[in-house]
């Protein structure tokens, strides 16, 4: 089959990890007879440098007419001036918003061969396999007012955590549908003991739950959830939460899987179904890691696993998605490790070699 994929490598280690993910995609194409047409575009800091904006209209247009978008990472010290009028991250937020990608799926799965490479006791992390559904186009990231100004008493800044019921309802549905397809247990994470937006969140989630009598719903406060993640991560199966909470909790959760370099993500505009073929954005959850950039060090697995999610959720190529995951598993079984998941008696490899090893094993 023929597919067009927009590739936005971005900044820092982004081009390196995206490059390896593309190699794996090409290897899928060769093995299974698919034709992936790649359209490259700038996003983030490189786009600011080349076009004066973090996301140009041309790139957005390319993304809109593609079957899926693969993204590396954005940001870096070069563009970090707090007074700058535009930031690399604006490009990513604008892309998510413009495409209505409100549902961010972040699976947290420990590859068995990495059980001894995490900072936690193996018996705590053994068998973890859950998914965080992060609301991606609302909440604290997008609420208005959002600004900084000077008052007679000094500088002041405000961000706004705002939700309307429609936004909560649609993300809750994604959570319930996923829960229904798994262990029929959904944890909704909020801060309803303090925040008004969380009280609305909780009410709407309860209302939506009426349509899912087969799914067991539990509410968890976000601080307790942060604790639970480390204390007993196997307790979790599907959780659904606000944008910022999800951002923070998934960085924490990545350590259960060994490293930030292991967690992929899919950003979708609706409920994913077994054979959905809708446009999605696929990116690792990690950032641009500027200190590692250009050193052939970064772990490309998070981006490669994002390709697996793309094959599944946007292209309907489930068998191919499984092949990519198995190839990752195989490379880990054969004891190849990037620096972030390095273990005794393993072979340390760089970004390129890890990518090549996985591509060969597809
Ligand atoms: C993520 C990243 C982004 C976010 C940044 C780069 C804007 O941290 O995808 O988790 O906060 O959403
Ligand atoms: Mg993040």
Short mmCIF file of C-alpha atoms and ligand atoms in Angstrom, two decimals:
data_model
loop_
_atom_site.label_atom_id
_atom_site.label_comp_id
_atom_site.label_asym_id
_atom_site.label_seq_id
_atom_site.Cartn_x
_atom_site.Cartn_y
_atom_site.Cartn_z
CA UNK A 1 0.00 0.00 0.00
CA UNK A 2 0.96 3.64 -0.48
CA UNK A 3 1.18 6.13 2.38
CA UNK A 4 2.49 9.66 2.76
CA UNK A 5 4.27 10.49 5.98
CA UNK A 6 5.30 13.96 7.09
CA UNK A 7 8.64 13.86 8.88
CA UNK A 8 9.51 16.75 11.19
CA UNK A 9 12.91 16.01 12.75
CA UNK A 10 13.09 19.25 14.76
CA UNK A 11 15.97 20.13 17.09
CA UNK A 12 18.69 18.61 19.25
CA UNK A 13 18.67 14.83 19.05
CA UNK A 14 15.41 15.01 17.07
CA UNK A 15 17.00 14.56 13.63
CA UNK A 16 19.11 11.64 14.89
CA UNK A 17 16.26 9.66 16.45
CA UNK A 18 13.81 10.52 13.66
CA UNK A 19 16.43 9.40 11.13
CA UNK A 20 16.62 5.96 12.71
CA UNK A 21 12.84 5.71 12.98
CA UNK A 22 12.63 6.48 9.25
CA UNK A 23 15.17 3.71 8.56
CA UNK A 24 12.98 1.28 10.47
CA UNK A 25 9.94 2.48 8.52
CA UNK A 26 11.83 1.91 5.25
CA UNK A 27 12.71 -1.55 6.38
CA UNK A 28 9.01 -2.23 7.09
CA UNK A 29 8.22 -0.95 3.59
CA UNK A 30 10.80 -3.24 1.97
CA UNK A 31 9.74 -6.31 3.93
CA UNK A 32 5.97 -5.90 3.61
CA UNK A 33 5.78 -4.18 0.24
CA UNK A 34 4.54 -0.75 1.26
CA UNK A 35 5.51 2.53 -0.29
CA UNK A 36 6.09 5.27 2.29
CA UNK A 37 6.42 8.67 0.65
CA UNK A 38 8.29 10.98 3.01
CA UNK A 39 7.80 14.74 3.10
CA UNK A 40 10.28 16.55 5.33
CA UNK A 41 9.58 19.83 7.12
CA UNK A 42 11.02 22.09 9.81
CA UNK A 43 9.48 22.55 13.23
CA UNK A 44 10.65 24.23 16.43
CA UNK A 45 13.97 26.04 16.68
CA UNK A 46 15.17 25.13 13.21
CA UNK A 47 11.93 26.51 11.80
CA UNK A 48 12.42 29.75 13.74
CA UNK A 49 15.90 30.03 12.23
CA UNK A 50 14.83 29.18 8.69
CA UNK A 51 11.35 30.72 8.48
CA UNK A 52 10.95 33.05 11.49
CA UNK A 53 8.13 30.94 12.92
CA UNK A 54 8.08 27.69 14.94
CA UNK A 55 5.55 26.14 12.53
CA UNK A 56 5.14 27.50 9.01
CA UNK A 57 1.90 27.37 7.06
CA UNK A 58 3.61 25.24 4.41
CA UNK A 59 4.62 22.59 6.92
CA UNK A 60 1.16 22.57 8.47
CA UNK A 61 -0.26 22.05 4.99
CA UNK A 62 2.05 19.10 4.36
CA UNK A 63 1.00 17.60 7.70
CA UNK A 64 -2.70 18.02 6.96
CA UNK A 65 -2.53 16.10 3.72
CA UNK A 66 -0.38 13.28 5.09
CA UNK A 67 -1.54 9.96 6.51
CA UNK A 68 0.61 10.45 9.60
CA UNK A 69 3.27 12.71 11.07
CA UNK A 70 6.52 11.57 12.63
CA UNK A 71 8.24 14.10 14.88
CA UNK A 72 11.65 14.07 16.58
CA UNK A 73 11.86 16.75 19.27
CA UNK A 74 11.85 20.52 19.62
CA UNK A 75 13.73 23.06 21.73
CA UNK A 76 17.23 23.97 22.83
CA UNK A 77 19.28 26.56 24.71
CA UNK A 78 19.71 28.67 21.57
CA UNK A 79 16.00 29.59 21.67
CA UNK A 80 15.56 29.67 25.45
CA UNK A 81 15.56 33.44 25.99
CA UNK A 82 12.61 34.08 28.34
CA UNK A 83 11.89 37.32 26.50
CA UNK A 84 11.79 35.72 23.06
CA UNK A 85 8.56 36.37 21.21
CA UNK A 86 8.46 32.86 19.79
CA UNK A 87 9.68 29.54 21.22
CA UNK A 88 10.33 26.16 19.59
CA UNK A 89 7.68 24.54 21.81
CA UNK A 90 5.07 26.89 20.31
CA UNK A 91 5.43 25.00 17.03
CA UNK A 92 4.59 21.67 18.60
CA UNK A 93 1.67 23.08 20.59
CA UNK A 94 0.33 24.83 17.47
CA UNK A 95 0.58 21.61 15.45
CA UNK A 96 -1.30 19.60 18.09
CA UNK A 97 -3.96 22.28 18.34
CA UNK A 98 -4.35 22.92 14.60
CA UNK A 99 -4.94 19.23 13.92
CA UNK A 100 -7.26 18.79 16.90
CA UNK A 101 -5.04 16.08 18.37
CA UNK A 102 -6.59 16.12 21.82
CA UNK A 103 -5.88 12.52 22.79
CA UNK A 104 -2.29 11.69 23.65
CA UNK A 105 -1.67 8.00 24.24
CA UNK A 106 1.47 7.16 26.18
CA UNK A 107 1.91 3.44 26.76
CA UNK A 108 4.28 2.52 29.57
CA UNK A 109 5.61 -0.96 29.09
CA UNK A 110 8.69 -2.58 30.48
CA UNK A 111 10.55 -4.74 27.99
CA UNK A 112 11.38 -7.85 30.05
CA UNK A 113 15.06 -7.70 29.05
CA UNK A 114 15.29 -4.30 30.76
CA UNK A 115 13.94 -5.41 34.12
CA UNK A 116 17.35 -4.99 35.73
CA UNK A 117 18.18 -1.71 34.04
CA UNK A 118 15.66 0.51 35.83
CA UNK A 119 16.38 2.43 39.02
CA UNK A 120 13.62 0.53 40.79
CA UNK A 121 13.67 -2.97 42.20
CA UNK A 122 12.91 -5.51 39.45
CA UNK A 123 10.06 -6.99 41.49
CA UNK A 124 8.35 -3.58 41.53
CA UNK A 125 8.53 -3.01 37.79
CA UNK A 126 8.13 -6.58 36.53
CA UNK A 127 5.27 -6.85 34.09
CA UNK A 128 4.21 -3.22 34.10
CA UNK A 129 2.02 -2.42 31.14
CA UNK A 130 -0.29 0.55 31.36
CA UNK A 131 -1.34 3.46 29.24
CA UNK A 132 -1.66 7.10 30.13
CA UNK A 133 -4.25 9.07 28.19
CA UNK A 134 -3.16 12.69 28.39
CA UNK A 135 -5.53 15.47 27.32
CA UNK A 136 -3.39 17.43 24.86
CA UNK A 137 -5.10 20.56 23.55
CA UNK A 138 -6.59 22.15 26.67
CA UNK A 139 -5.91 22.80 30.32
CA UNK A 140 -2.99 24.74 31.69
CA UNK A 141 -1.08 24.70 28.40
CA UNK A 142 -3.70 26.58 26.42
CA UNK A 143 -5.98 28.40 28.91
CA UNK A 144 -6.27 32.18 28.67
CA UNK A 145 -5.22 34.52 30.21
CA UNK A 146 -1.62 33.47 29.85
CA UNK A 147 0.84 36.29 30.20
CA UNK A 148 3.49 38.10 32.18
CA UNK A 149 3.43 41.80 33.01
CA UNK A 150 4.75 44.41 35.42
CA UNK A 151 2.59 45.88 38.14
CA UNK A 152 3.37 48.64 40.63
CA UNK A 153 4.29 45.87 43.09
CA UNK A 154 6.59 44.03 40.73
CA UNK A 155 6.34 41.45 37.98
CA UNK A 156 3.41 39.12 37.76
CA UNK A 157 2.45 36.17 35.56
CA UNK A 158 -0.61 34.05 35.03
CA UNK A 159 -1.48 30.75 33.38
CA UNK A 160 -5.00 29.40 33.34
CA UNK A 161 -6.20 25.85 33.79
CA UNK A 162 -9.50 25.85 31.93
CA UNK A 163 -11.71 23.08 30.59
CA UNK A 164 -15.16 22.98 29.15
CA UNK A 165 -17.30 19.90 29.52
CA UNK A 166 -17.00 18.94 25.87
CA UNK A 167 -13.21 18.72 26.16
CA UNK A 168 -13.43 16.52 29.24
CA UNK A 169 -16.15 14.36 27.77
CA UNK A 170 -14.25 13.46 24.61
CA UNK A 171 -11.01 12.58 26.42
CA UNK A 172 -12.95 10.59 29.03
CA UNK A 173 -14.48 8.58 26.18
CA UNK A 174 -11.03 7.75 24.86
CA UNK A 175 -10.07 6.56 28.34
CA UNK A 176 -13.20 4.44 28.73
CA UNK A 177 -12.91 2.90 25.26
CA UNK A 178 -9.29 1.94 25.88
CA UNK A 179 -10.18 0.57 29.30
CA UNK A 180 -12.97 -1.46 27.73
CA UNK A 181 -10.50 -3.00 25.29
CA UNK A 182 -8.11 -3.89 28.14
CA UNK A 183 -8.76 -4.72 31.81
CA UNK A 184 -11.97 -2.69 32.13
CA UNK A 185 -10.47 -0.45 34.78
CA UNK A 186 -10.05 3.30 34.34
CA UNK A 187 -8.30 5.65 36.73
CA UNK A 188 -9.16 9.31 36.28
CA UNK A 189 -6.45 11.53 37.73
CA UNK A 190 -7.30 15.03 38.97
CA UNK A 191 -6.84 17.47 41.84
CA UNK A 192 -10.51 17.81 42.70
CA UNK A 193 -9.80 18.58 46.35
CA UNK A 194 -8.34 21.94 45.30
CA UNK A 195 -9.04 22.84 41.67
CA UNK A 196 -12.39 23.89 40.22
CA UNK A 197 -11.37 22.61 36.77
CA UNK A 198 -10.72 19.23 38.37
CA UNK A 199 -14.15 19.22 39.99
CA UNK A 200 -15.74 19.73 36.58
CA UNK A 201 -13.40 17.06 35.20
CA UNK A 202 -14.54 14.57 37.84
CA UNK A 203 -18.25 15.33 37.35
CA UNK A 204 -18.06 14.89 33.60
CA UNK A 205 -16.03 11.69 33.89
CA UNK A 206 -18.71 10.30 36.21
CA UNK A 207 -21.41 11.29 33.71
CA UNK A 208 -19.57 9.59 30.84
CA UNK A 209 -19.09 6.47 33.00
CA UNK A 210 -22.86 5.87 32.81
CA UNK A 211 -22.28 4.67 29.24
CA UNK A 212 -19.60 2.25 30.39
CA UNK A 213 -21.16 0.16 33.16
CA UNK A 214 -18.68 -2.62 32.34
CA UNK A 215 -15.69 -0.39 33.20
CA UNK A 216 -14.67 0.10 36.80
CA UNK A 217 -13.93 3.81 37.40
CA UNK A 218 -11.63 5.08 40.13
CA UNK A 219 -10.66 8.69 40.87
CA UNK A 220 -7.15 9.40 42.04
CA UNK A 221 -5.62 12.68 43.10
CA UNK A 222 -2.59 13.57 41.03
CA UNK A 223 -0.18 13.72 43.97
CA UNK A 224 -1.29 10.30 45.16
CA UNK A 225 -0.96 9.03 41.60
CA UNK A 226 2.66 10.23 41.45
CA UNK A 227 3.31 8.19 44.59
CA UNK A 228 1.39 5.15 43.39
CA UNK A 229 3.37 5.07 40.16
CA UNK A 230 6.53 4.25 42.09
CA UNK A 231 4.95 2.31 44.94
CA UNK A 232 2.86 -0.12 42.92
CA UNK A 233 2.88 0.60 39.18
CA UNK A 234 1.20 -2.70 38.33
CA UNK A 235 -1.94 -1.29 39.93
CA UNK A 236 -2.43 0.89 36.86
CA UNK A 237 -3.94 -0.17 33.57
CA UNK A 238 -5.52 2.85 31.86
CA UNK A 239 -5.40 6.35 33.31
CA UNK A 240 -6.80 9.56 31.91
CA UNK A 241 -5.69 13.02 32.96
CA UNK A 242 -5.26 16.71 32.30
CA UNK A 243 -2.55 18.02 29.96
CA UNK A 244 0.06 19.19 32.50
CA UNK A 245 -0.58 16.35 34.94
CA UNK A 246 -0.07 13.90 32.08
CA UNK A 247 3.12 15.61 30.98
CA UNK A 248 4.63 15.30 34.45
CA UNK A 249 3.35 11.83 35.31
CA UNK A 250 4.62 10.30 32.06
CA UNK A 251 8.15 11.60 32.54
CA UNK A 252 8.01 9.95 35.95
CA UNK A 253 6.50 6.79 34.48
CA UNK A 254 9.21 6.55 31.84
CA UNK A 255 11.68 5.58 34.54
CA UNK A 256 9.62 2.47 35.18
CA UNK A 257 10.35 1.44 31.61
CA UNK A 258 14.06 2.10 32.04
CA UNK A 259 14.47 5.53 30.48
CA UNK A 260 12.80 8.49 28.85
CA UNK A 261 14.32 7.08 25.71
CA UNK A 262 11.89 4.15 25.79
CA UNK A 263 8.47 5.84 25.75
CA UNK A 264 6.59 6.51 22.50
CA UNK A 265 3.41 8.49 22.03
CA UNK A 266 0.50 8.89 19.65
CA UNK A 267 -1.61 12.04 19.44
CA UNK A 268 -5.00 11.48 17.89
CA UNK A 269 -8.14 13.44 17.06
CA UNK A 270 -10.57 10.78 18.23
CA UNK A 271 -11.11 7.42 19.82
CA UNK A 272 -8.66 4.91 18.38
CA UNK A 273 -10.25 1.75 17.04
CA UNK A 274 -8.71 -1.52 15.97
CA UNK A 275 -8.65 -0.46 12.33
CA UNK A 276 -8.69 3.30 12.55
CA UNK A 277 -6.96 5.14 9.76
CA UNK A 278 -7.01 8.69 10.97
CA UNK A 279 -4.24 11.28 10.92
CA UNK A 280 -2.05 11.16 13.99
CA UNK A 281 1.16 12.67 15.29
CA UNK A 282 3.82 10.28 16.56
CA UNK A 283 6.71 11.37 18.72
CA UNK A 284 8.85 10.18 21.60
CA UNK A 285 7.85 11.66 24.96
CA UNK A 286 11.40 12.90 25.55
CA UNK A 287 12.75 16.30 24.61
CA UNK A 288 15.59 17.43 22.36
CA UNK A 289 18.36 16.57 24.88
CA UNK A 290 20.66 19.34 23.56
CA UNK A 291 23.66 18.06 25.52
CA UNK A 292 23.51 14.75 23.66
CA UNK A 293 22.83 16.25 20.25
CA UNK A 294 25.20 15.36 17.44
CA UNK A 295 27.02 12.78 19.58
CA UNK A 296 25.30 9.67 18.21
CA UNK A 297 24.26 8.82 21.77
CA UNK A 298 20.48 9.28 22.04
CA UNK A 299 18.29 6.22 22.37
CA UNK A 300 16.14 6.02 19.20
CA UNK A 301 13.80 3.35 20.62
CA UNK A 302 11.10 5.78 21.81
CA UNK A 303 10.83 7.19 18.29
CA UNK A 304 10.98 3.76 16.70
CA UNK A 305 8.18 2.56 18.98
CA UNK A 306 6.27 5.69 17.94
CA UNK A 307 6.53 4.38 14.37
CA UNK A 308 4.95 1.14 15.61
CA UNK A 309 2.07 3.18 17.05
CA UNK A 310 1.77 5.03 13.72
CA UNK A 311 1.56 1.77 11.79
CA UNK A 312 -1.20 0.65 14.10
CA UNK A 313 -3.31 3.77 14.70
CA UNK A 314 -2.97 5.77 11.47
CA UNK A 315 -2.07 3.22 8.81
CA UNK A 316 -3.97 0.16 9.99
CA UNK A 317 -0.85 -2.02 9.61
CA UNK A 318 -1.08 -4.04 12.80
CA UNK A 319 1.12 -6.93 11.78
CA UNK A 320 3.86 -4.49 10.78
CA UNK A 321 3.51 -2.68 14.13
CA UNK A 322 4.04 -5.94 15.99
CA UNK A 323 7.09 -6.65 13.80
CA UNK A 324 8.68 -3.35 14.86
CA UNK A 325 8.05 -4.03 18.54
CA UNK A 326 9.47 -7.52 18.22
CA UNK A 327 12.55 -6.15 16.48
CA UNK A 328 13.14 -3.81 19.44
CA UNK A 329 12.66 -6.71 21.82
CA UNK A 330 15.13 -8.79 19.84
CA UNK A 331 17.85 -6.11 19.86
CA UNK A 332 17.42 -5.81 23.63
CA UNK A 333 17.49 -9.57 24.06
CA UNK A 334 20.76 -9.63 22.16
CA UNK A 335 22.05 -7.21 24.81
CA UNK A 336 22.50 -4.11 22.72
CA UNK A 337 22.06 -0.96 24.80
CA UNK A 338 22.33 2.77 24.33
CA UNK A 339 24.00 4.67 27.20
CA UNK A 340 20.73 5.43 29.03
CA UNK A 341 19.80 1.76 29.50
CA UNK A 342 23.33 0.37 29.64
CA UNK A 343 23.83 -2.68 31.84
CA UNK A 344 26.78 -4.83 32.79
CA UNK A 345 27.80 -7.42 30.18
CA UNK A 346 25.83 -5.63 27.45
CA UNK A 347 27.18 -4.06 24.26
CA UNK A 348 26.99 -0.29 24.24
CA UNK A 349 25.84 1.14 20.92
CA UNK A 350 25.07 4.58 19.56
CA UNK A 351 21.91 5.97 17.98
CA UNK A 352 22.79 4.84 14.46
CA UNK A 353 23.82 1.33 15.39
CA UNK A 354 20.75 0.77 17.55
CA UNK A 355 18.56 1.99 14.68
CA UNK A 356 20.33 -0.30 12.20
CA UNK A 357 20.10 -3.31 14.53
CA UNK A 358 16.37 -2.83 14.89
CA UNK A 359 15.81 -2.15 11.18
CA UNK A 360 17.63 -5.39 10.32
CA UNK A 361 15.47 -7.34 12.74
CA UNK A 362 12.11 -6.14 11.40
C1 LIG B 1 6.04 16.38 25.81
C2 LIG B 1 6.95 17.57 25.88
C3 LIG B 1 6.18 18.79 25.36
C4 LIG B 1 4.95 18.96 26.24
C5 LIG B 1 6.99 20.10 25.29
C6 LIG B 1 8.22 19.95 24.42
C7 LIG B 1 6.16 21.25 24.84
O1 LIG B 1 7.40 17.76 27.18
O2 LIG B 1 5.59 16.05 24.71
O3 LIG B 1 5.81 15.76 26.85
O4 LIG B 1 5.08 19.48 27.35
O5 LIG B 1 3.89 18.52 25.82
MG1 LIG B 2 6.92 16.20 28.50
#
